[in-house]
Structure formats: structure tokens, C-alpha cells
Coordinates of C-alpha atoms in Angstrom, one line a residue:
Chain A
M1 CA 0.0 0.0 0.0
N2 CA 1.5 3.3 -0.9
E3 CA 1.8 6.2 1.5
V4 CA -0.5 8.6 -0.4
L5 CA -3.3 6.1 -0.3
L6 CA -2.7 5.4 3.4
V7 CA -2.9 9.1 4.3
D8 CA -5.9 9.5 2.1
S9 CA -7.7 6.6 3.8
V10 CA -7.0 7.9 7.2
L11 CA -8.2 11.4 6.3
L12 CA -11.3 10.2 4.6
F13 CA -12.1 8.1 7.5
L14 CA -11.9 11.1 9.7
V15 CA -14.1 13.0 7.2
T16 CA -16.7 10.3 7.5
V17 CA -16.6 10.5 11.3
C18 CA -17.0 14.2 11.1
A19 CA -20.0 13.9 8.7
V20 CA -21.7 11.4 11.1
A21 CA -21.0 13.7 14.0
I22 CA -22.5 16.7 12.2
I23 CA -25.7 14.7 11.7
E24 CA -25.9 13.4 15.2
V25 CA -24.8 16.4 17.3
R26 CA -27.7 18.5 18.5
S27 CA -25.8 21.6 19.5
L28 CA -25.7 23.9 16.5
Y29 CA -22.6 25.8 17.5
A30 CA -20.8 22.5 17.7
V31 CA -22.1 21.6 14.3
A32 CA -20.8 24.9 12.9
M33 CA -17.3 24.1 14.3
L34 CA -17.5 20.5 13.0
T35 CA -18.3 21.8 9.4
S36 CA -15.1 23.8 9.8
V37 CA -13.1 20.8 10.8
Y38 CA -14.7 18.9 8.0
S39 CA -13.5 21.5 5.5
L40 CA -10.0 21.5 6.9
L41 CA -9.8 17.7 6.6
M42 CA -11.0 18.0 3.0
A43 CA -8.4 20.6 2.4
L44 CA -5.8 18.1 3.5
V45 CA -7.2 15.5 1.2
W46 CA -6.9 17.9 -1.7
T47 CA -3.4 18.9 -0.7
N48 CA -2.6 15.2 -0.7
M49 CA -3.8 15.0 -4.2
H50 CA -1.7 18.0 -5.1
S51 CA -4.6 20.2 -6.1
M52 CA -3.5 23.3 -4.2
D53 CA -6.0 25.7 -5.5
V54 CA -8.9 23.6 -4.4
A55 CA -7.3 23.0 -1.0
F56 CA -6.7 26.7 -0.6
T57 CA -10.4 27.5 -1.5
E58 CA -11.6 24.8 0.8
A59 CA -9.5 26.1 3.8
A60 CA -10.3 29.7 3.2
V61 CA -14.0 29.5 2.3
G62 CA -15.1 26.3 4.0
G63 CA -12.9 26.4 7.0
G64 CA -12.8 30.1 7.5
I65 CA -15.5 32.5 6.4
S66 CA -18.4 30.1 6.2
T67 CA -17.9 29.1 9.8
I68 CA -18.0 32.8 10.8
L69 CA -21.1 33.3 8.8
L70 CA -22.7 30.1 10.2
I71 CA -22.1 31.3 13.7
G72 CA -23.3 34.7 12.8
T73 CA -26.6 33.1 11.6
L74 CA -27.0 31.0 14.7
V75 CA -27.0 34.1 16.8
H76 CA -30.4 34.8 15.3
T77 CA -31.9 31.4 15.7
R78 CA -31.4 28.9 18.5
R79 CA -28.6 27.0 20.0
D80 CA -29.9 23.5 19.7
E81 CA -31.6 21.5 17.0
K82 CA -35.2 20.4 17.7
P83 CA -35.1 16.8 18.8
A84 CA -36.1 14.8 15.8
K85 CA -38.6 11.9 16.0
K86 CA -36.6 8.7 15.7
R87 CA -38.6 6.8 13.1
V88 CA -37.4 5.1 10.0
H89 CA -39.1 6.4 6.9
V90 CA -39.0 3.4 4.6
P91 CA -39.4 5.1 1.1
A92 CA -36.9 7.8 2.0
L93 CA -34.4 5.1 3.1
L94 CA -35.0 3.2 -0.2
V95 CA -34.4 6.3 -2.3
T96 CA -31.3 7.1 -0.3
L97 CA -29.9 3.6 -0.7
L98 CA -30.7 3.5 -4.4
T99 CA -29.0 6.9 -5.0
G100 CA -26.1 5.9 -3.0
G101 CA -25.8 2.6 -4.8
A102 CA -26.0 4.2 -8.2
L103 CA -23.3 6.7 -7.2
I104 CA -21.0 4.0 -6.0
Y105 CA -21.7 2.0 -9.1
G106 CA -20.8 5.1 -11.1
T107 CA -17.4 5.3 -9.5
F108 CA -16.5 1.9 -11.0
D109 CA -16.2 3.6 -14.4
M110 CA -13.8 6.2 -13.1
P111 CA -10.1 5.7 -13.5
R112 CA -8.2 4.1 -10.6
F113 CA -6.7 6.5 -8.1
G114 CA -3.3 7.7 -9.5
D115 CA -3.8 5.8 -12.7
P116 CA -1.3 7.1 -15.3
E117 CA -3.5 5.9 -18.1
A118 CA -6.4 8.1 -17.0
T119 CA -7.8 10.3 -19.6
I120 CA -6.9 13.5 -17.8
H121 CA -3.2 12.7 -18.3
H122 CA -3.5 12.5 -22.1
Y123 CA -6.3 14.8 -23.2
R124 CA -5.6 18.5 -23.3
V125 CA -4.1 18.7 -19.8
P126 CA -0.5 17.9 -21.0
E127 CA -0.7 20.8 -23.5
M128 CA -1.9 23.1 -20.7
M129 CA 0.7 22.0 -18.4
S130 CA 3.3 22.7 -21.0
Q131 CA 2.5 26.4 -20.7
T132 CA 3.9 26.4 -17.2
V133 CA 7.4 27.7 -16.7
A134 CA 8.1 24.4 -15.0
F135 CA 8.7 22.6 -18.3
V136 CA 10.6 25.5 -19.7
S137 CA 13.0 26.1 -16.9
E138 CA 12.8 22.5 -15.6
R139 CA 12.4 23.7 -12.1
E140 CA 12.8 21.2 -9.3
G141 CA 9.7 19.7 -7.8
K142 CA 7.5 20.1 -10.9
Q143 CA 6.3 17.4 -13.0
A144 CA 8.3 16.3 -16.0
P145 CA 6.5 16.4 -19.4
P146 CA 5.0 13.1 -20.3
E147 CA 6.8 10.7 -22.6
G148 CA 6.7 11.5 -26.3
Y149 CA 5.0 14.8 -25.7
E150 CA 5.8 17.6 -28.0
P151 CA 5.3 21.1 -26.8
P152 CA 3.3 23.3 -29.1
P153 CA 5.4 25.8 -31.1
R154 CA 6.1 28.9 -28.9
M155 CA 4.3 32.0 -30.0
V156 CA 6.3 34.4 -32.0
P157 CA 5.7 38.0 -31.1
T158 CA 4.2 39.8 -34.1
A159 CA 5.9 43.1 -33.3
A160 CA 5.6 44.7 -36.7
P161 CA 2.8 43.0 -38.7
P162 CA 2.9 43.5 -42.4
H163 CA 0.5 46.1 -43.8
G164 CA -1.7 43.5 -45.6
H165 CA -2.2 41.6 -42.4
D166 CA -3.2 44.7 -40.5
A167 CA -5.9 45.5 -43.0
A168 CA -7.2 42.0 -43.0
H169 CA -7.3 42.1 -39.2
G170 CA -9.5 45.2 -39.1
D171 CA -11.8 43.5 -41.6
E172 CA -12.0 40.4 -39.4
A173 CA -12.6 42.5 -36.3
E174 CA -15.6 44.1 -38.0
H175 CA -16.8 40.6 -39.1
A176 CA -16.3 39.2 -35.6
A177 CA -18.3 42.0 -34.0
E178 CA -21.0 41.3 -36.5
G179 CA -20.9 37.6 -35.7
A180 CA -21.2 38.3 -32.0
D181 CA -24.4 40.2 -32.7
H182 CA -25.9 37.2 -34.5
G183 CA -24.8 34.8 -31.9
A184 CA -23.7 31.5 -33.2
E185 CA -22.6 32.9 -36.5
G186 CA -19.3 33.9 -35.0
E187 CA -18.4 30.4 -34.4
H188 CA -16.7 29.7 -37.7
H189 CA -14.1 32.3 -36.8
E190 CA -12.6 29.8 -34.4
D191 CA -9.5 29.0 -36.3
G192 CA -9.1 31.9 -38.8
G193 CA -9.4 34.8 -36.4
H194 CA -6.7 37.0 -35.0
H195 CA -5.1 34.1 -33.2
K196 CA -1.6 34.0 -34.5
H197 CA -0.6 31.9 -31.5
P198 CA -1.8 28.4 -30.6
A199 CA -5.1 28.7 -28.8
D200 CA -3.8 27.2 -25.7
D201 CA -0.6 29.1 -25.4
F202 CA -0.3 31.9 -22.9
N203 CA 3.4 32.4 -23.7
G204 CA 4.3 31.1 -20.3
H205 CA 2.7 34.1 -18.6
V206 CA 0.2 32.2 -16.7
P207 CA 2.1 29.3 -15.1
N208 CA -0.8 28.3 -12.9
S209 CA -2.9 26.1 -15.2
V210 CA -5.8 26.1 -12.8
T211 CA -6.2 29.9 -13.1
S212 CA -5.9 29.8 -16.9
L213 CA -8.6 27.1 -16.8
L214 CA -11.0 29.1 -14.6
A215 CA -10.4 32.5 -16.0
A216 CA -10.0 31.8 -19.7
Y217 CA -11.3 28.4 -20.8
R218 CA -14.2 28.6 -18.3
G219 CA -14.3 32.4 -18.1
F220 CA -18.1 32.5 -18.5
D221 CA -18.6 30.0 -15.5
T222 CA -16.3 32.1 -13.3
M223 CA -18.1 35.3 -14.3
F224 CA -21.5 33.9 -13.4
E225 CA -20.1 32.4 -10.1
T226 CA -19.0 36.0 -9.3
T227 CA -22.5 37.2 -10.2
V228 CA -24.1 34.6 -8.0
I229 CA -22.1 35.8 -5.0
F230 CA -23.1 39.4 -5.9
T231 CA -26.7 38.4 -6.1
A232 CA -26.4 36.6 -2.7
G233 CA -25.1 39.9 -1.2
M234 CA -27.9 41.9 -2.8
A235 CA -30.6 39.4 -1.6
L236 CA -29.3 39.7 2.0
I237 CA -29.4 43.5 1.8
L238 CA -32.9 43.4 0.5
L239 CA -34.1 40.9 3.1
L240 CA -32.2 42.1 6.2
R241 CA -31.2 45.8 5.9
R242 CA -33.4 48.2 7.7
P243 CA -33.3 51.9 7.2
R244 CA -30.6 53.2 9.7
E245 CA -32.4 55.9 11.7
E246 CA -30.2 56.1 14.8
E247 CA -26.7 56.4 13.4
S248 CA -24.9 56.4 16.7
T249 CA -25.8 53.2 18.4
P250 CA -23.4 53.3 21.4
Q251 CA -22.9 49.6 21.5
E252 CA -19.6 49.6 19.6
G253 CA -17.3 47.0 21.1
A254 CA -18.8 47.6 24.4
T255 CA -18.0 44.2 25.8
L256 CA -14.5 44.2 24.2
R257 CA -13.3 47.5 25.6
G258 CA -11.2 45.8 28.4
Q259 CA -9.9 43.1 26.0
V260 CA -6.4 44.5 25.7
I261 CA -4.8 41.3 24.4
L262 CA -7.4 40.8 21.7
R263 CA -7.2 44.4 20.6
V264 CA -3.4 44.4 20.4
M265 CA -3.2 41.1 18.6
T266 CA -5.7 42.2 16.1
K267 CA -3.9 45.4 15.5
I268 CA -0.6 43.4 14.9
F269 CA -2.1 40.8 12.6
I270 CA -4.6 42.7 10.4
P271 CA -1.8 44.3 8.2
F272 CA -0.3 40.8 7.6
I273 CA -3.8 39.4 6.7
L274 CA -4.4 42.3 4.3
V275 CA -1.0 41.9 2.6
F276 CA -1.5 38.1 2.3
G277 CA -4.9 38.7 0.9
F278 CA -3.6 41.1 -1.8
Y279 CA -0.7 38.7 -2.5
V280 CA -3.1 35.8 -3.1
I281 CA -5.3 37.9 -5.4
T282 CA -2.5 39.5 -7.4
H283 CA -0.5 36.2 -7.8
G284 CA -3.4 34.0 -8.7
E285 CA -2.0 33.4 -12.1
I286 CA 1.4 32.4 -10.8
G287 CA 0.8 30.3 -7.7
P288 CA -2.2 28.8 -6.0
G289 CA -4.9 31.2 -5.1
G290 CA -6.9 33.8 -6.9
G291 CA -9.7 36.2 -6.6
F292 CA -12.0 34.0 -4.6
Q293 CA -9.5 32.9 -1.9
G294 CA -7.8 36.3 -1.8
G295 CA -11.1 38.1 -1.5
V296 CA -12.2 35.9 1.4
I297 CA -8.9 36.4 3.2
L298 CA -9.3 40.2 2.8
A299 CA -12.8 40.0 4.1
T300 CA -11.7 38.2 7.3
A301 CA -9.4 41.0 8.1
F302 CA -12.3 43.5 8.0
I303 CA -14.6 41.1 9.8
L304 CA -11.9 40.6 12.5
Y305 CA -11.7 44.4 12.9
A306 CA -15.5 44.7 13.2
L307 CA -15.6 41.9 15.8
I308 CA -13.0 43.5 18.0
Y309 CA -13.5 47.2 17.6
G310 CA -17.3 47.2 16.7
R311 CA -19.1 47.7 13.5
N312 CA -19.2 51.5 13.8
A313 CA -15.4 51.5 13.7
L314 CA -15.6 49.5 10.5
Y315 CA -18.2 51.9 9.0
R316 CA -15.7 54.7 9.7
I317 CA -13.2 53.0 7.5
I318 CA -15.5 51.8 4.8
S319 CA -19.1 52.9 4.7
P320 CA -21.9 50.5 3.8
K321 CA -22.6 52.6 0.7
T322 CA -19.0 52.1 -0.5
L323 CA -19.3 48.4 0.1
D324 CA -22.4 48.2 -1.9
V325 CA -20.9 50.1 -4.8
L326 CA -17.7 48.0 -4.7
A327 CA -19.6 44.8 -4.8
A328 CA -21.0 45.9 -8.1
V329 CA -17.7 47.3 -9.3
G330 CA -16.1 43.9 -9.2
V331 CA -18.7 42.3 -11.4
L332 CA -18.7 45.2 -13.7
L333 CA -14.8 45.0 -13.9
Y334 CA -15.1 41.3 -14.9
A335 CA -17.8 42.0 -17.5
G336 CA -16.0 45.2 -18.6
V337 CA -12.9 43.2 -19.5
G338 CA -15.2 41.0 -21.7
V339 CA -16.7 44.0 -23.3
A340 CA -13.3 45.6 -23.9
C341 CA -12.3 42.4 -25.7
L342 CA -15.4 42.8 -27.8
A343 CA -14.6 46.4 -28.5
L344 CA -11.0 45.5 -29.5
G345 CA -12.3 43.0 -32.1
G346 CA -12.2 39.7 -30.2
K347 CA -14.8 37.5 -28.7
F348 CA -16.3 38.1 -25.2
L349 CA -13.6 37.4 -22.6
D350 CA -11.0 36.6 -25.3
Y351 CA -8.2 38.2 -23.5
A352 CA -5.6 37.8 -26.2
V353 CA -6.7 40.9 -28.0
L354 CA -5.9 43.1 -25.0
D355 CA -2.3 43.2 -26.2
K356 CA -1.7 43.5 -29.9
V357 CA 2.0 42.8 -29.8
S358 CA 2.0 39.8 -27.5
P359 CA -1.3 37.9 -27.1
G360 CA 0.3 35.9 -24.3
D361 CA 0.7 39.1 -22.3
G362 CA -2.9 40.0 -23.2
E363 CA -4.1 36.8 -21.7
A364 CA -2.1 37.4 -18.5
L365 CA -3.4 41.0 -18.3
G366 CA -7.0 39.9 -18.8
M367 CA -6.8 37.2 -16.3
T368 CA -5.2 39.4 -13.7
L369 CA -7.9 42.1 -14.2
V370 CA -10.6 39.5 -13.9
E371 CA -9.1 38.1 -10.8
Y372 CA -9.2 41.7 -9.3
G373 CA -12.8 41.9 -10.2
V374 CA -13.6 38.6 -8.5
G375 CA -11.5 39.6 -5.5
I376 CA -13.3 42.9 -5.0
T377 CA -16.8 41.4 -5.3
V378 CA -16.1 38.4 -3.0
C379 CA -14.4 40.5 -0.4
T380 CA -17.1 43.2 -0.2
V381 CA -20.0 40.7 -0.4
M382 CA -18.6 38.7 2.5
I383 CA -18.3 42.0 4.6
I384 CA -21.9 42.9 3.5
I385 CA -23.2 39.5 4.6
F386 CA -21.4 39.7 7.9
N387 CA -22.7 43.3 8.5
Q388 CA -26.2 42.3 7.7
L389 CA -26.1 39.3 10.0
A390 CA -24.6 41.4 12.8
E391 CA -27.1 44.2 12.4
E392 CA -30.2 42.4 13.2
P393 CA -29.9 41.8 17.0
A394 CA -28.9 45.4 17.8
K395 CA -32.0 46.6 16.0
A396 CA -34.3 44.0 17.7
K397 CA -33.0 45.2 21.1
A398 CA -33.6 48.8 20.2
S399 CA -37.2 48.3 19.2
Chain B
M1 CA 20.5 7.9 7.6
E2 CA 21.7 11.5 7.8
W3 CA 21.8 13.2 11.2
T4 CA 19.2 15.7 10.1
H5 CA 16.6 12.9 9.7
T6 CA 17.3 11.7 13.2
V7 CA 16.9 15.2 14.7
T8 CA 13.6 15.6 12.8
A9 CA 12.3 12.2 13.9
V10 CA 13.1 13.1 17.5
F11 CA 11.3 16.5 17.2
L12 CA 8.3 15.0 15.5
A13 CA 8.0 12.3 18.1
L14 CA 8.2 14.8 20.9
G15 CA 5.6 16.9 19.1
C16 CA 3.3 14.0 18.8
L17 CA 3.9 13.0 22.4
F18 CA 2.9 16.5 23.6
S19 CA -0.2 16.5 21.3
L20 CA -1.3 13.2 22.7
A21 CA -0.8 14.4 26.3
G22 CA -2.9 17.4 25.4
S23 CA -5.7 15.2 24.0
V24 CA -5.6 13.0 27.1
G25 CA -5.8 16.2 29.3
L26 CA -8.7 17.5 27.1
L27 CA -10.7 14.3 27.8
R28 CA -9.7 13.7 31.5
F29 CA -9.6 17.1 33.2
P30 CA -12.7 18.0 35.3
D31 CA -13.8 21.4 33.9
F32 CA -13.7 23.8 31.0
Y33 CA -10.7 25.9 32.1
S34 CA -8.4 23.0 33.0
R35 CA -9.3 21.3 29.7
L36 CA -8.5 24.4 27.7
H37 CA -5.3 24.7 29.7
A38 CA -4.2 21.2 28.7
A39 CA -5.2 21.7 25.0
G40 CA -3.8 25.2 24.6
K41 CA -0.4 24.8 26.2
T42 CA 0.4 21.5 24.7
D43 CA -0.7 22.6 21.2
S44 CA 1.6 25.6 21.2
L45 CA 4.6 23.4 22.2
A46 CA 3.7 20.6 19.9
Q47 CA 3.3 22.8 16.8
M48 CA 6.7 24.5 17.6
L49 CA 8.3 21.1 17.9
I50 CA 6.8 19.7 14.8
L51 CA 7.5 22.7 12.6
G52 CA 10.9 23.2 14.1
G53 CA 11.7 19.5 13.4
L54 CA 10.6 19.9 9.8
L55 CA 13.1 22.9 9.5
F56 CA 16.0 20.4 9.6
V57 CA 14.8 18.6 6.4
S58 CA 13.4 21.5 4.4
P59 CA 15.0 21.5 1.0
D60 CA 15.7 25.2 0.6
W61 CA 15.5 28.6 2.3
G62 CA 12.1 29.4 0.9
V63 CA 10.5 26.4 2.6
S64 CA 12.4 27.1 5.9
A65 CA 11.3 30.7 5.9
R66 CA 7.7 29.6 5.3
L67 CA 7.8 27.0 8.1
A68 CA 9.3 29.6 10.5
I69 CA 6.6 32.2 9.6
I70 CA 3.8 29.6 10.1
A71 CA 5.3 28.7 13.5
L72 CA 5.6 32.3 14.5
I73 CA 2.0 33.1 13.6
L74 CA 0.6 30.0 15.4
F75 CA 2.8 30.9 18.4
F76 CA 1.0 34.2 18.6
T77 CA -2.5 33.3 17.5
A78 CA -3.1 30.0 19.3
P79 CA -2.7 31.5 22.8
T80 CA -4.7 34.5 21.8
A81 CA -7.6 32.2 20.8
T82 CA -7.3 30.3 24.0
H83 CA -7.3 33.5 25.9
A84 CA -10.4 34.7 24.1
I85 CA -12.3 31.5 24.6
T86 CA -11.5 31.5 28.4
K87 CA -12.3 35.2 28.8
A88 CA -15.6 34.7 27.0
A89 CA -16.4 31.8 29.3
R90 CA -15.5 33.9 32.4
L91 CA -17.6 36.8 31.3
D92 CA -20.4 34.4 30.7
G93 CA -20.2 33.5 34.4
L94 CA -18.7 30.0 34.2
E95 CA -17.1 29.3 37.6
P96 CA -13.9 27.3 37.7
W97 CA -13.9 23.9 39.3
T98 CA -12.8 23.6 42.9
K99 CA -12.3 20.8 45.3
E100 CA -15.7 21.4 46.9
D101 CA -17.3 20.5 43.6
S102 CA -15.7 17.1 43.5
R103 CA -16.8 16.4 47.1
R104 CA -20.4 17.4 46.3
E105 CA -20.6 14.8 43.6

């Protein structure tokens, strides 16, 4: 038995124990903590599988912010679950067993764990991995290119395009814009468009293939994920926000005034959290991380500040109105990059057109901008959600 | 076997031992405060030992620096968290366990 499998088995066993505990435990605060433990264990599983981006997201979102938000929600409800009637519902049990059986049966068709023959190691992924600097500079610790693999021809910068090409390009751009208007008609430009570089080549500018996958190949998915988060923030504002009549509620950090240790530690650590958050957002295309994780980390810094110093102190730094606007700005930045691509004669979110000289640079620029957009929206929406959850009890007491 | 591996093994074993002791204390001690005392102290020491032990086998300076930073951050945040939890319990009115409590039972 190899070590990876052993570690995975132990971790998955712990995950199962955790899941059972979550179902059985009646205290909802304990459940909130257990979900956090569950997420951290899953993050370890992902790390064991070398999928750092997923592990990072799981740790930051599942283990971090969602626990805070869950506990924030629990403040409004009750501490304990209602005791459920212990009775076996036979049809439900049958449906569960059937679904579970079907799912397990489905896994038989999946490749064995760590199988080198698995499709993912042969279809597309090797080409994408070849964009990484790892193959180029043969850095230690990175994967060697698979046997018999030929890297796609490196993109040649078209610094001074011949005149004829330029004219043709303009023509095509017009045509492409027209095609976009008529929807599917633009499809047949797939090969003949402005792409002088291989479709998958980002010129080594985006070494993290996960980011290139999420921001370029699946750019639409990521954009709408961001929109979903934005919508969640808006929904919470509409549901929970009350008009703020009494601006100066004197409850700011009242219970934490004497907490010298907490206040000092918070003051020391918030700058580091902020720097790390910015680092994760801005380096998403190079290392693990990106807008989602970085945004969440940034948000925790603000939430920590609000927890220790009171929400009014947070509002003095960043007003609720600014937060609302910034949440929209992030989504608009993402969509705006797409529109800019359209305006420059490409397709929506086709970042290569952003840089005429070197499409690879354009891809990197587009992805970075898009990550900033995601980061801004995620960060502000998380703060908005926290603020809305924290607002309610103060109002209830006042009324 | 290189001497660095031996040092790392000793450090890791010590770290695991302290972790285990903390877990036993968490289960066996009579009340909230003493349990947290067991868990909090041993955790800080165990993480220092484990991360410090790994320093000896880290392949380059980048990894060493990261390990050191993680150890430093945990060294500050873990006791702060313990402090916050205890203080919250105290403010909530939880009385520490005394010998009278055990006699009453």
C-alpha cells in the first residue's frame, strides 16, 4: 500500500466520522465548528492530491469564512436543534440507498486513483501543463513532461505586422463583432481569427494552469459564479437591511473594551492578513490562489476588525454605501474586460486581443484584471453579509 | 541515515507526544478551564516542535522561511484564541472547578 493512499484513507475516515458527528450532534454551535473541521480535513485531502487551488479554497472559504457566517446566523436562531422523532421512513431510506448505490456503481467507471492511463493525463491537460514555466526552466519539484510529448510551437511576437495583415485584421474584427451580434454565426471564426498563437498558449505568462482554466477556458462560468455571489449579497441586503435611523448606536465594542490582548493582537495581525490577501489575489496566475480565496482572506481582516472594535469603527473606514458600490464594481470589472475584448475585435472574454503585440501578455493581463474583479466582489459581499447578520440583534434590542 | 533525519524524527516524536498528552488532558480534566489549559499549552509546544523539526529537512531557504513564519504566527494566534475563549467563558459567568465541587458529587 503506498503512502498517499494510506494518508488519504485515514483522512477520509476522519471526514466520515466528522460527517456522522455533524448529523448526530444537537448543539448547532458544535455543528458549525464541525463543518469547519470537515472543510479543513477535506483541504488536507486535496493537498494530498496536489490540487493546491482547491485545497486553498476549501480552507479559506469552507474552514474560514463560512464558519464565521454560520455562527453569525446561529446568533439569530437557536442554540440547539429540535429533537427529531426517531422513526425510519422506509421510502426515504430506499431512495437514499438507491441513489447511494447508483453513485458508488458510477465510480467503477472512473479511473483508478493515481492511474497514469487516466484520460486526464492524455487529453488537453499535458498541453496546458506545458504552458507552465516548469517545463521550460525545468524547475525542481515540478512534473516532467509526459513521454513522447511535443510542446506546441512557442508563440512568435508579431511586433511589426505587415501592412496587408493589418488591413485583414481590421476586416476580421468588424466581421467578428457582427458575428457576436448574430450569436452562433461567430463560431466559424474559431480557427481563422486573429489568433496567430496556438489557442492554448499563454506564452508562459500564466504558469498556474488552474487559473488559466478558470479565468480563460471557463471564463463564463467564473463570471457567473461571481454574479451569484453578488446576487447573494444583494438578496441579503434586501431581506435584512433596515433603514438606519439612529446612526450612533453606542454599542460599539462595548463588551470588548477591556480586552487588551485581543485588541493588540488584532492590530498586529490585520496588516499581515491584508498583505497576504492582496498577494493571493495578485499572484493567482502564478501560484495557488486567486480572486475567490484572496477576497475571502481580505474580508476576514475587515470582519476581525469589526468583531473586536465594533461595527461602527468598520463603518468609519469603509461605509456600507462604499461596500455596496464596490460589490457591483467587481462584477462590472469582470464583465467590462469582456466588453473591452469585444470592442477590440475579439470575442467576449477573449483576453488575447488586449495586447496587440504579444497575445500571451494580453491573456495574462485579462486574467489578472478578472481576478481583481472577483476579489473585489467576493471581499465586499462577504463583509456585507457579515454586517447584515450582525445588524439584526442590535435593532431588535432597540425596538 | 543522515543526522538531520534523526533530529527531525526526535522532534516529531516529541511533538506527537505533547499533542497526545494534550488530547488526554482534554478528555480527562474536570472542567472547562483546565481542559482548555491542557489543550492550549500542549498545542503551542507541539506545533513548535513539529514545525521546528521539519526545518531540519526543508530542501531550501524558501521552505524554511515559510515554516518559520507559520510557527511564529501560530505561536501568537493560538494562545490568543485560547485567551479569548477563556475570557468569554469567564464573562459568561462560568465558575472554575474547585475541590468542593468534587466532594459534592
